[in-house]
Backbone as CSV, one residue per row, in Angstrom:
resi,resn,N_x,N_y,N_z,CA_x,CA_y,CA_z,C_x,C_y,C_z
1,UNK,-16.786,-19.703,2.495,-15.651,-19.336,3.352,-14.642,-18.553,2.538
2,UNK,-13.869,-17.302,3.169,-13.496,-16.914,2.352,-12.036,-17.152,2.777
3,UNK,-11.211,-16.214,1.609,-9.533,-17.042,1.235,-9.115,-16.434,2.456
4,UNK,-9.323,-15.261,3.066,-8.557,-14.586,4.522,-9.362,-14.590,5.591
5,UNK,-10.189,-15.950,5.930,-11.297,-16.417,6.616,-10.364,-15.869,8.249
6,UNK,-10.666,-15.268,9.490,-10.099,-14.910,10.812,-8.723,-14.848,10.403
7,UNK,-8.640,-14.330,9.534,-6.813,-13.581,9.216,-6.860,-11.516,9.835
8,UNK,-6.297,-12.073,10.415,-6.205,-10.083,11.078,-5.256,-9.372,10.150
9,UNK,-5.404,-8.706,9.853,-5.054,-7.427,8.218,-5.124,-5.959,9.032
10,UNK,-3.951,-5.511,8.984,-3.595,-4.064,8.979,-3.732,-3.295,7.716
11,UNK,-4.663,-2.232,7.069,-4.320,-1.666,6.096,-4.245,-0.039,6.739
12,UNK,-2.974,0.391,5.941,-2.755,1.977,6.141,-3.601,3.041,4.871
13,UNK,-3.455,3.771,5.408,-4.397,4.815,4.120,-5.626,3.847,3.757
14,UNK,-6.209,3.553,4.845,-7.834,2.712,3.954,-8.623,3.858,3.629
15,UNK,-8.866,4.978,3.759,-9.762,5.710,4.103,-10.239,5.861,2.358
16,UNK,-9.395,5.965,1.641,-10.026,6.593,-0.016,-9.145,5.157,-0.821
17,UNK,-9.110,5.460,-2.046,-8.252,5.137,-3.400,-7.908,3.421,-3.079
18,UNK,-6.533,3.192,-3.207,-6.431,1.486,-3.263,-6.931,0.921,-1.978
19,UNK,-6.095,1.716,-0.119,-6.251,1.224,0.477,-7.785,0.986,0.967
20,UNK,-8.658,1.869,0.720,-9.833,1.323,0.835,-10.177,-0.034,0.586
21,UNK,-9.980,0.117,-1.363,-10.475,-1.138,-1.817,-9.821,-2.290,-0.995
22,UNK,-8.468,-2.161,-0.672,-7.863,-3.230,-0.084,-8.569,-3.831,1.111
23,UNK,-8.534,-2.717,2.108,-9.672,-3.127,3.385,-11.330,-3.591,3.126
24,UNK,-11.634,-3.246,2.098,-13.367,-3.761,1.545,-12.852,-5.680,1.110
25,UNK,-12.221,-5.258,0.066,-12.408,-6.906,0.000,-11.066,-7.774,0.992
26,UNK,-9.970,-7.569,1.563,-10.206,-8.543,2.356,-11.131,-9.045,3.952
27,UNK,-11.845,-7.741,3.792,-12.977,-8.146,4.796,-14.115,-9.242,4.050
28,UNK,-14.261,-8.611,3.112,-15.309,-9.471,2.348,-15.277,-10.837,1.810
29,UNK,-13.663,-11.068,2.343,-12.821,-12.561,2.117,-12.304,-13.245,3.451
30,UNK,-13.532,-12.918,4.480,-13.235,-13.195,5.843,-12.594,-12.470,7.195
31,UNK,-11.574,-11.705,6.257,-10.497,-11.046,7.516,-11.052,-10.058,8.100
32,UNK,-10.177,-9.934,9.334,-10.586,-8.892,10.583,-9.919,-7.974,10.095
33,UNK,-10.380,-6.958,9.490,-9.436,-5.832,9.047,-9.364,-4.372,10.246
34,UNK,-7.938,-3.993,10.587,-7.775,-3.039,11.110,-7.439,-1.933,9.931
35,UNK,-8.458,-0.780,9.710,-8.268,0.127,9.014,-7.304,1.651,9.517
36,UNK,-6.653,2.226,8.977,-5.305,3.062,9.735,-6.014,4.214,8.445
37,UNK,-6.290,5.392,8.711,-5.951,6.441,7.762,-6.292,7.819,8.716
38,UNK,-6.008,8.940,8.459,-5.158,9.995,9.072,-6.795,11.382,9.178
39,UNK,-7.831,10.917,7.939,-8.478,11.231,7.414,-9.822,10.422,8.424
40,UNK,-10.735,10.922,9.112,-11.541,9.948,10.505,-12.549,10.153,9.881
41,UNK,-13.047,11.156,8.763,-14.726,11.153,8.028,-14.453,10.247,7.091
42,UNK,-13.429,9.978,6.507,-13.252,9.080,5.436,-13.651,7.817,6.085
43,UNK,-12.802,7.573,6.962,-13.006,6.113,7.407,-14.694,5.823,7.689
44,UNK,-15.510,6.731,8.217,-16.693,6.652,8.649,-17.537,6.587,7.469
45,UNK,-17.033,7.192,6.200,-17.909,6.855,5.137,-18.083,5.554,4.842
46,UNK,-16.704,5.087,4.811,-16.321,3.900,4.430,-16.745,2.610,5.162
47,UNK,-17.165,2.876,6.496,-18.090,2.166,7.243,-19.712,1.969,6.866
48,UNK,-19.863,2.854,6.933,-21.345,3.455,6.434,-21.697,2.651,4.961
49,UNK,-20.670,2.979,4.109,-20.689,1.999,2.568,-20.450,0.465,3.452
50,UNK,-19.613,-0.063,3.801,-19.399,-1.493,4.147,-20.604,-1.729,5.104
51,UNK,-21.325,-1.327,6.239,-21.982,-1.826,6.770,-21.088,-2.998,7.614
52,UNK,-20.424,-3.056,8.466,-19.497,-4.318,8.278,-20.296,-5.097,9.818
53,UNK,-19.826,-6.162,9.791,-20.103,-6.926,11.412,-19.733,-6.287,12.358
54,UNK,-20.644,-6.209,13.701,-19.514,-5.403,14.684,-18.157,-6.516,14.981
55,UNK,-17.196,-5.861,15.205,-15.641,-6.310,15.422,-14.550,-6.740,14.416
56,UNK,-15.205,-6.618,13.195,-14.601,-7.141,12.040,-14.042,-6.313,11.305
57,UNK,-13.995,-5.240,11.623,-13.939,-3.397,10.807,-13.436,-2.612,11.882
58,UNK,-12.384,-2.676,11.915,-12.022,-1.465,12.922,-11.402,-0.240,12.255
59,UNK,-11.843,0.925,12.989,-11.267,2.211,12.204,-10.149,2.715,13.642
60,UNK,-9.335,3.488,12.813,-8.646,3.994,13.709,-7.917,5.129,12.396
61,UNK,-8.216,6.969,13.321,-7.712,7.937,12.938,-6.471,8.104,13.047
62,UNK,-5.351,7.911,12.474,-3.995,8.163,13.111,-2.949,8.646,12.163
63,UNK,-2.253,9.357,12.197,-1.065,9.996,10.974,0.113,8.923,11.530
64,UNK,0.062,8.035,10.280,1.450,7.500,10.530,2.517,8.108,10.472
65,UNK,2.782,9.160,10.086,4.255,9.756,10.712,3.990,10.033,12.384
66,UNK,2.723,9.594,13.226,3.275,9.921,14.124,3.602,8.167,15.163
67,UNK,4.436,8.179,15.884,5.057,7.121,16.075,4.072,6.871,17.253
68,UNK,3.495,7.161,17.953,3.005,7.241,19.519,1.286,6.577,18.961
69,UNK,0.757,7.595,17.747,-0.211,7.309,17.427,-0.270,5.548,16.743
70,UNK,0.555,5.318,15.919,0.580,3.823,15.317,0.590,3.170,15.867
71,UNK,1.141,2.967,17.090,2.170,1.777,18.068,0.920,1.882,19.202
72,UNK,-0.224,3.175,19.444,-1.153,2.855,20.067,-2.343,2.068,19.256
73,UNK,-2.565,2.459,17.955,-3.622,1.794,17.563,-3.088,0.089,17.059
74,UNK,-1.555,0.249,16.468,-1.338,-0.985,16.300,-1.681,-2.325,17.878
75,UNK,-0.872,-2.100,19.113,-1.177,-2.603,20.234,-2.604,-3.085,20.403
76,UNK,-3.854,-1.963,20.178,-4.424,-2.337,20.550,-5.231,-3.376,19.295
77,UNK,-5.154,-3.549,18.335,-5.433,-4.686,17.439,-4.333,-5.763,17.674
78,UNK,-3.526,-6.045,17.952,-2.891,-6.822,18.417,-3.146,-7.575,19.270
79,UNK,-3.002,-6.742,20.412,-3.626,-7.440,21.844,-4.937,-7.797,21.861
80,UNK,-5.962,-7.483,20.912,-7.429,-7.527,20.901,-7.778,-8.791,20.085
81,UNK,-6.757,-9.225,19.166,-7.055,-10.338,18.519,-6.053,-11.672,19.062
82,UNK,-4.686,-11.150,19.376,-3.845,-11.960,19.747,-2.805,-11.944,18.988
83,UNK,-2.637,-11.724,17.416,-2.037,-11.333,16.390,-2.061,-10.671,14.991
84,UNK,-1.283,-10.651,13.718,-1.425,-9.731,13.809,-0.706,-10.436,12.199
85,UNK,-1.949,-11.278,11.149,-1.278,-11.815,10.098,-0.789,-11.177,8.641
86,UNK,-1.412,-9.676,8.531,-1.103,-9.233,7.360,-0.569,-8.211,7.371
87,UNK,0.192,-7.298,7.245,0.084,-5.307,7.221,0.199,-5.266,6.273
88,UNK,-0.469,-4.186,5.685,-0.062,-3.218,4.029,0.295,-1.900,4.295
89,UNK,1.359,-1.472,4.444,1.717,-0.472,4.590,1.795,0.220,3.162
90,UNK,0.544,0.990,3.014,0.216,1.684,1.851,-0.002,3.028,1.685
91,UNK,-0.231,3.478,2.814,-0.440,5.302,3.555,0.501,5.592,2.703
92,UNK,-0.035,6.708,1.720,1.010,7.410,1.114,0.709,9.080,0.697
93,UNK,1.382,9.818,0.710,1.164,11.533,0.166,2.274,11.861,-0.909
94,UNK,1.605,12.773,-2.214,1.948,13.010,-2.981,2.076,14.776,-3.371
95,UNK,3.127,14.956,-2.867,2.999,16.622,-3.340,4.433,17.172,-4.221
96,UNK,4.127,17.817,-5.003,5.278,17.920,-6.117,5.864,19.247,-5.736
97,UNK,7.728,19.149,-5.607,7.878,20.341,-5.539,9.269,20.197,-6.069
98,UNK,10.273,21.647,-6.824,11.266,21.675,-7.372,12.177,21.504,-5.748
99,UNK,13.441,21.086,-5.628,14.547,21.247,-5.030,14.654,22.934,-4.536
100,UNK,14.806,23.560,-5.748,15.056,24.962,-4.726,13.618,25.582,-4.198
101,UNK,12.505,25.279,-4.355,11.648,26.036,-3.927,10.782,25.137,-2.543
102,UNK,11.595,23.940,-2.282,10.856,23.263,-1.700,11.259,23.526,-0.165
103,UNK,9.826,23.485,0.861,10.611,23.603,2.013,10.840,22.441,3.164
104,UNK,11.156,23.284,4.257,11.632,22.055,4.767,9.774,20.894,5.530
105,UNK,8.878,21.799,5.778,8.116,21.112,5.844,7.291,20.219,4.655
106,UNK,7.539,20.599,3.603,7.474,19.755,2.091,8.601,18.277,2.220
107,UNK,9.208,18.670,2.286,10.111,17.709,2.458,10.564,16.753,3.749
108,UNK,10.187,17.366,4.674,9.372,16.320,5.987,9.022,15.355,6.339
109,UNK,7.632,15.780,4.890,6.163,15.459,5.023,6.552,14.125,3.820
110,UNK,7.230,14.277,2.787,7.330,13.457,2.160,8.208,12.303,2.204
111,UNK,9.186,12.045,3.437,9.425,11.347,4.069,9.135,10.659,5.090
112,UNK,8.218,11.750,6.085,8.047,11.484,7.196,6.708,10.405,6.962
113,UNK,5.624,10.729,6.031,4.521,9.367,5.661,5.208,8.180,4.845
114,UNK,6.036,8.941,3.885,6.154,7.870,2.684,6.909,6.873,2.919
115,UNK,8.196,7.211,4.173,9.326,6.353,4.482,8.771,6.190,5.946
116,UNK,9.225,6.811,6.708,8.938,6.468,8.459,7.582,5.972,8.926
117,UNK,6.767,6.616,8.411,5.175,5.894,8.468,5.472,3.921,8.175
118,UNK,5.809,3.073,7.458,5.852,2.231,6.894,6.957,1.868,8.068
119,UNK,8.166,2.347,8.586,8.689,1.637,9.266,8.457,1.787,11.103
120,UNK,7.430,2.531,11.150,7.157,2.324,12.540,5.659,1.277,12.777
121,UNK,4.885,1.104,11.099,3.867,0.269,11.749,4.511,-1.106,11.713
122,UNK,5.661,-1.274,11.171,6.259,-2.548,10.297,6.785,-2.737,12.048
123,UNK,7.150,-1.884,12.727,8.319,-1.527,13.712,7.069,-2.860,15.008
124,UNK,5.630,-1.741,15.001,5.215,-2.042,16.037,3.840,-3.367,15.614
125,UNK,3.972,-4.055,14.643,3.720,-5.231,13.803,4.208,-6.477,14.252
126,UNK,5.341,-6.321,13.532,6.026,-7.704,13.889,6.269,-8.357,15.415
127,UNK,5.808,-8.057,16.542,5.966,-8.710,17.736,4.641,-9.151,17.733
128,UNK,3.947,-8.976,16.799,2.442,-9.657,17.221,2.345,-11.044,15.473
129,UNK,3.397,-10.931,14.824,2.946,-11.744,13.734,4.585,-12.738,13.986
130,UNK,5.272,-12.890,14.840,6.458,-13.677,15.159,6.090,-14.933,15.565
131,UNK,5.015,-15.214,16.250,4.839,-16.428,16.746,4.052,-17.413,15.718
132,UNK,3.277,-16.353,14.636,2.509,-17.190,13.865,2.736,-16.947,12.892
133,UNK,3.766,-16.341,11.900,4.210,-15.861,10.500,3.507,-14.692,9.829
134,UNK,3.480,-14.417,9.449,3.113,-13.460,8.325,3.274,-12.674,7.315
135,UNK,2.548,-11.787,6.748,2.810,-10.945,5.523,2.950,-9.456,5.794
136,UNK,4.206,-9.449,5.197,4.156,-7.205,5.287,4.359,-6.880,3.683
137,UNK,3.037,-6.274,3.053,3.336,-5.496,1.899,3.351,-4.701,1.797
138,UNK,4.484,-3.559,1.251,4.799,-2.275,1.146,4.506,-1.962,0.066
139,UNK,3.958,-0.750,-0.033,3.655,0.093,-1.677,5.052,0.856,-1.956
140,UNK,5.232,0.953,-3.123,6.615,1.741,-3.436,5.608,2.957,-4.552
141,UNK,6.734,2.755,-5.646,5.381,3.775,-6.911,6.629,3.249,-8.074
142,UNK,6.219,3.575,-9.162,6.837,4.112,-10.366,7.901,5.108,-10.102
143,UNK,7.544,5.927,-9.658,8.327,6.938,-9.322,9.504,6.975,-8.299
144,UNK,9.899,5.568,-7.679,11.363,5.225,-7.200,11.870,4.862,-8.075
145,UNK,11.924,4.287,-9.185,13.053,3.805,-10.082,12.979,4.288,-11.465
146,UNK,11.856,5.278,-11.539,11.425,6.077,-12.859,11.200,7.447,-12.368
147,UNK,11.986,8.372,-12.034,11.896,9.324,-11.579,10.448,10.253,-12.242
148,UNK,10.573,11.636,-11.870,9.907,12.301,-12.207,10.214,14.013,-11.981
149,UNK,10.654,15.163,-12.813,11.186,16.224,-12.269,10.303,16.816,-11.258
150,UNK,10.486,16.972,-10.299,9.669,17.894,-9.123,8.940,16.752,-8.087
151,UNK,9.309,15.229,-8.066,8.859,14.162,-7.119,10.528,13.899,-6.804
152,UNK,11.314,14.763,-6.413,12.311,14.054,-5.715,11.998,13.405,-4.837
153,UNK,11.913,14.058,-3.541,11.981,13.487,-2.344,11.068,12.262,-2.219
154,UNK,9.868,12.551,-3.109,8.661,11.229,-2.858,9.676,10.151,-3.461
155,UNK,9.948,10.232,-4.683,10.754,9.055,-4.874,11.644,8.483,-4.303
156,UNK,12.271,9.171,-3.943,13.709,9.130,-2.808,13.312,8.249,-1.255
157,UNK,11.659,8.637,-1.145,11.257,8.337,0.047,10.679,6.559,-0.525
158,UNK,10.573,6.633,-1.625,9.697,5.351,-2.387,10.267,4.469,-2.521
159,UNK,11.539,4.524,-3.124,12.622,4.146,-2.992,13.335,3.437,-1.806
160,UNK,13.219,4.303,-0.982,13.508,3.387,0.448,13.055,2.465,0.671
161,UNK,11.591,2.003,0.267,10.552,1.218,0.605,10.748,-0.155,-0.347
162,UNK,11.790,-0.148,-1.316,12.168,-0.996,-2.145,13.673,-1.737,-1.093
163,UNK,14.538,-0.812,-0.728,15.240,-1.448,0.139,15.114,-2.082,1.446
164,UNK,14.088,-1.369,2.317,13.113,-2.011,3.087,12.839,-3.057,3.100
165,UNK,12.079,-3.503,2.117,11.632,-4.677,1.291,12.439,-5.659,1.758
166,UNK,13.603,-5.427,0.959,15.108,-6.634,0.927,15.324,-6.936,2.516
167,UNK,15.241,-5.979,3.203,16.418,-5.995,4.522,15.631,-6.828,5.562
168,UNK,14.417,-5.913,4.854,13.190,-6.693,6.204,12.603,-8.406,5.778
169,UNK,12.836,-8.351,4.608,12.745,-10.097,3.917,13.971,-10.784,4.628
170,UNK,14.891,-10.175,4.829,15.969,-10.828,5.215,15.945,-11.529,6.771
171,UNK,15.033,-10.229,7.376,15.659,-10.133,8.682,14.615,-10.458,9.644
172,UNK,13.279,-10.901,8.712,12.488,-11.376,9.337,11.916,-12.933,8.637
173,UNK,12.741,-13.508,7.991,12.546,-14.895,7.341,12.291,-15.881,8.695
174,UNK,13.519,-16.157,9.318,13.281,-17.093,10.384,11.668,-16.914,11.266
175,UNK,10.878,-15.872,11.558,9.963,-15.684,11.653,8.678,-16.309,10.765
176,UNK,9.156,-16.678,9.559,7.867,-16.672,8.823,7.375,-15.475,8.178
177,UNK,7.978,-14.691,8.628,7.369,-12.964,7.436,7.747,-12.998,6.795
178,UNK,6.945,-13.030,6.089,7.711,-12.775,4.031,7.333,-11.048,3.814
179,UNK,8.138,-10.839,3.472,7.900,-9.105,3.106,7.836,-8.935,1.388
180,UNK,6.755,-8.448,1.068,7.097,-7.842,-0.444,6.476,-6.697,-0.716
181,UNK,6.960,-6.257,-2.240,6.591,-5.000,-2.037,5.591,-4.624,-3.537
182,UNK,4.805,-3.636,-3.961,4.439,-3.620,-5.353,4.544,-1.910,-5.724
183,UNK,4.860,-1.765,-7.024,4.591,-0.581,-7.764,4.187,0.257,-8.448
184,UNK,3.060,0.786,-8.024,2.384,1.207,-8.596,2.743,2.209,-9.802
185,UNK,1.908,2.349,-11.047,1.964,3.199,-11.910,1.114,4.207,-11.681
186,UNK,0.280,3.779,-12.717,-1.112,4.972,-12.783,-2.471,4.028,-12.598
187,UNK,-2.658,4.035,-11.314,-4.032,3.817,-11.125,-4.917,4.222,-10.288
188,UNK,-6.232,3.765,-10.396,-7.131,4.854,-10.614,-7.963,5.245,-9.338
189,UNK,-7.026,5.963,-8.640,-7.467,6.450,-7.683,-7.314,8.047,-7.223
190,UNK,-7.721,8.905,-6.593,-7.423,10.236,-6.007,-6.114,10.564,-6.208
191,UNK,-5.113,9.921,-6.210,-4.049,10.888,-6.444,-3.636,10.747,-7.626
192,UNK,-4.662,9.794,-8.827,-3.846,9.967,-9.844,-4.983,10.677,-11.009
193,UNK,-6.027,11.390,-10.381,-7.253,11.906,-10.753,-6.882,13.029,-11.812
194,UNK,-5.706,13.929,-11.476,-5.545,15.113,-12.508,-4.820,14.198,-13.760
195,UNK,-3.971,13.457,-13.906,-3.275,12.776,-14.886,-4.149,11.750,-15.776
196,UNK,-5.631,11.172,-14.893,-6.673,10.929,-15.620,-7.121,11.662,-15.954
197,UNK,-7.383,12.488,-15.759,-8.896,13.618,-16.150,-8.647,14.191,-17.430
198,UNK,-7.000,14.785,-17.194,-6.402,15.886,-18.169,-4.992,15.824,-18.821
199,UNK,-4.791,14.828,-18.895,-3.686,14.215,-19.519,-3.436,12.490,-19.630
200,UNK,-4.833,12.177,-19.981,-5.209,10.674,-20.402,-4.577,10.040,-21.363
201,UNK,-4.936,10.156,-22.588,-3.918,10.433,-23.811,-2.892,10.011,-23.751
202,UNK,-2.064,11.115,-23.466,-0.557,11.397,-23.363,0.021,9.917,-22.451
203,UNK,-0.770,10.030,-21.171,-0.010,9.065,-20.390,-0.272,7.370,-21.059
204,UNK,-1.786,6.982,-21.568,-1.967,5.885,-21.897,-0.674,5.198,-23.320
205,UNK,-0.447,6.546,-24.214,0.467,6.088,-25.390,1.752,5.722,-24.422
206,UNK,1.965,5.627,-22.840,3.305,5.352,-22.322,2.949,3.785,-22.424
207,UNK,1.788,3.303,-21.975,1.679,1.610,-21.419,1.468,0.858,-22.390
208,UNK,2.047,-0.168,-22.524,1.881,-1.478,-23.603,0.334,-1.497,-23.295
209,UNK,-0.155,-1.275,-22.225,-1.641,-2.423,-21.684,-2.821,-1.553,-22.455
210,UNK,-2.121,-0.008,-22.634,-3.220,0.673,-23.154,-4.356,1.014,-21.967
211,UNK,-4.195,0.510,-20.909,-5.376,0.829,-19.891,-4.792,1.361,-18.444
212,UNK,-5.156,2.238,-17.559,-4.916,2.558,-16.267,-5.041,1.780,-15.166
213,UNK,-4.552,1.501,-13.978,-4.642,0.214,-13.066,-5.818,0.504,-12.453
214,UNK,-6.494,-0.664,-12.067,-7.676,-0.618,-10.875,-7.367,-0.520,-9.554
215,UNK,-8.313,-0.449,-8.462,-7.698,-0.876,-7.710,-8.243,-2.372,-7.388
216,UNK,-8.662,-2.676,-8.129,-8.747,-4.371,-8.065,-7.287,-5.110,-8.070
217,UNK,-7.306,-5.038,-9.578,-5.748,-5.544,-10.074,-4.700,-4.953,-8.383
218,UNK,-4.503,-4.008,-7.595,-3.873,-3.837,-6.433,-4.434,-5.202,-5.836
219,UNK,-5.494,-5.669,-5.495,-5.863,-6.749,-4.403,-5.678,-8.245,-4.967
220,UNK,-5.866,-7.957,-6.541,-5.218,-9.274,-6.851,-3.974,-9.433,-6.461
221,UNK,-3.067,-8.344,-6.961,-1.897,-8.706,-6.302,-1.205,-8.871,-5.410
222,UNK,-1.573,-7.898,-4.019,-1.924,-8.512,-2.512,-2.428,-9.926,-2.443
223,UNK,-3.094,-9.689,-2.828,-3.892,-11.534,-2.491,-3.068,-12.418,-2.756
224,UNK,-2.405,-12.406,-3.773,-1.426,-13.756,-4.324,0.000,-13.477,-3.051
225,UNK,0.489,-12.230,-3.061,1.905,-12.141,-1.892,1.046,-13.003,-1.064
226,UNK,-0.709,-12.505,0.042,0.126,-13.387,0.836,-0.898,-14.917,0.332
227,UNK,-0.816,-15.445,-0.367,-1.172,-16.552,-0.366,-0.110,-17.440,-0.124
228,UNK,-0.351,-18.662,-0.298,0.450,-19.980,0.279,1.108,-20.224,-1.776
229,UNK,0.576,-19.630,-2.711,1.321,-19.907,-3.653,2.424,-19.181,-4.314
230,UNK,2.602,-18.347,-3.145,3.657,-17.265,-2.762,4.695,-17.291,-1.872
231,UNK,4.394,-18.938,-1.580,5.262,-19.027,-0.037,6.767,-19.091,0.154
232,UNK,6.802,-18.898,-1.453,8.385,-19.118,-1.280,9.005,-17.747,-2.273
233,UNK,8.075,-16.302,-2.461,8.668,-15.167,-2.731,8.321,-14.475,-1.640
234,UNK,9.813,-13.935,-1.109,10.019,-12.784,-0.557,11.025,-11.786,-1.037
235,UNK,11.014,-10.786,-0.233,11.889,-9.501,-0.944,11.940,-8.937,-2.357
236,UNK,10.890,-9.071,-2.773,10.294,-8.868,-4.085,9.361,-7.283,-4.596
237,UNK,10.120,-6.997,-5.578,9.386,-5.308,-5.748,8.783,-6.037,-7.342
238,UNK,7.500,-5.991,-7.315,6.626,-6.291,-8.496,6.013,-4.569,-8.822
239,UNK,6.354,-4.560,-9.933,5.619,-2.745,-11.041,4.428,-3.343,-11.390
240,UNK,2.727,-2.550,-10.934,1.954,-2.857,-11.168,0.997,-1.479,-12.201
241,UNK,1.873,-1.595,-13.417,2.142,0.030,-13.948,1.647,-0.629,-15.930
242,UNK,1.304,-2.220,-15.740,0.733,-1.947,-17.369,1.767,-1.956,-18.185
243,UNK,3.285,-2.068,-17.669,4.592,-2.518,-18.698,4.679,-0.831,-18.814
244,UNK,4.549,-0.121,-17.851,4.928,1.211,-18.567,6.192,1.610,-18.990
245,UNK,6.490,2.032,-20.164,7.971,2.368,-20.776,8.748,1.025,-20.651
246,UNK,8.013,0.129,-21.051,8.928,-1.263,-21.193,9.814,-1.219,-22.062
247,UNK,9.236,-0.244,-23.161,10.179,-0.572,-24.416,10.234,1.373,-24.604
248,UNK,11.239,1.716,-25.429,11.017,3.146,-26.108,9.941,3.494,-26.714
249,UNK,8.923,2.659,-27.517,8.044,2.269,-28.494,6.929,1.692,-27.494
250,UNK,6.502,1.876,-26.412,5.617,1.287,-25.426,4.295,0.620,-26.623
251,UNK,4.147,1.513,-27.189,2.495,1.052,-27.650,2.185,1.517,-29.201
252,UNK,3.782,1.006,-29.621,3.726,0.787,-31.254,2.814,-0.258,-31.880
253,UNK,3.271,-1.583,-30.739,2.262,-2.760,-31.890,0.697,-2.308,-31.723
254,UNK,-0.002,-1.657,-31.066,-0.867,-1.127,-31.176,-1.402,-0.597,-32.493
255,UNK,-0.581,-0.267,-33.563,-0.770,0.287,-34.550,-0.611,-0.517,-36.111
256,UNK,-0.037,-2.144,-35.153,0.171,-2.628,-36.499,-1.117,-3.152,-36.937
């Protein structure tokens, strides 16, 4: 039996990188996973690899920036199971651009997934996880509280998702939702493929850990938010980044 045995799980961006892995194993740990990514061949690969039970795997094509699209596919996993115990609001896009050269659809786009995406599935979520409690985990990055020149707006948008965190821990306690959130560094998925490939090196002398994140280590740490030995953290932003730039000297003792 597994640890998310008939637990219903929303994951956003399942289609590639963490949220995949996220939707593979908590299916493979019982749960009814509703899969959300924007990308509809992806998801079908990703079927095709899982092989899954019929009803236990649901795909659904939808751009969370769009509000009409979420709130239809959310409803209908909702109403189809009755509720509605986990979301990971993890859908995320990464495109780098300076302030003056950036336009307004650059800058949109990097709000409109990174911030509004997260608060309309969170939006059309919680009336289906009120009666029976649940978990909302938000992805933030490194890059809200460790900037980066030419990731304004993503950060800015990442960032939000850290205050989020707080407001919605707050404001959905009496419910039973615990909201938390995690931060990713560098791990090892599609969007962090050029900074592996071709600037490995450079980035590893940043982390005490010496190593790049999995996306395992992501589901361990999902797994524990929502466990029952978690039941008493909410509003919590955990960096899942390897101690990056913990110290000025990240990965001196390395050398002693």
């Amino acid at each position: 039996m597994g640890k998310f045995e008939n637990k219903v799980v929303i994951v956003t961006g399942a289609g590639q990188g963490a949220g995949k892995k996220l939707a593979i194993r908590f299916y493979e740990e019982g749960a009814v996973v509703g899969l959300l990514d924007l990308n509809g061949q992806n998801l079908d690969a990703v079927v095709r690899e899982v092989n899954p039970d019929t009803g236990r795997f649901l795909t659904y094509a939808v751009d969370v920036s769009d509000n009409r699209q979420v709130t239809s596919a959310i409803d209908d996993i909702g109403k189809r199971f009755g509720r509605i115990d986990i979301l990971i609001n993890n859908a995320g896009v990464l495109h780098k651009g300076m302030i003056e050269s950036s336009t307004d659809t650059h800058m949109k786009l990097m709000v409109d997934v990174n911030l509004m995406g997260p608060m309309y599935c969170t939006h059309a979520s919680v009336p289906y996880m009120k009666e029976n409690g649940g978990n909302i985990i938000n992805v933030s990055s490194i890059l809200a509280t460790f900037p980066n020149t030419g990731s304004g707006a993503y950060g800015a948008a990442k960032a939000g998702m850290i205050v989020l965190t707080k407001v919605w821990a707050a404001e959905l306690a009496p419910y039973k939702i615990r909201v938390n959130c995690y931060a990713p560094g560098v791990l090892n998925t599609p969007m962090a493929e050029d900074v592996i490939k071709n600037r490995a090196e450079s980035k590893l002398c940043q982390i005490p850990l010496r190593r790049f994140g999995e996306t395992d280590d992501a589901f361990d740490l999902v797994s524990f938010f929502c466990s029952d030995q978690a039941s008493y953290i909410t509003g919590q932003t955990i960096g899942l980044d390897g101690g990056i730039w913990a110290t000025q000297t990240p990965t001196a003792a390395w050398k002693l």
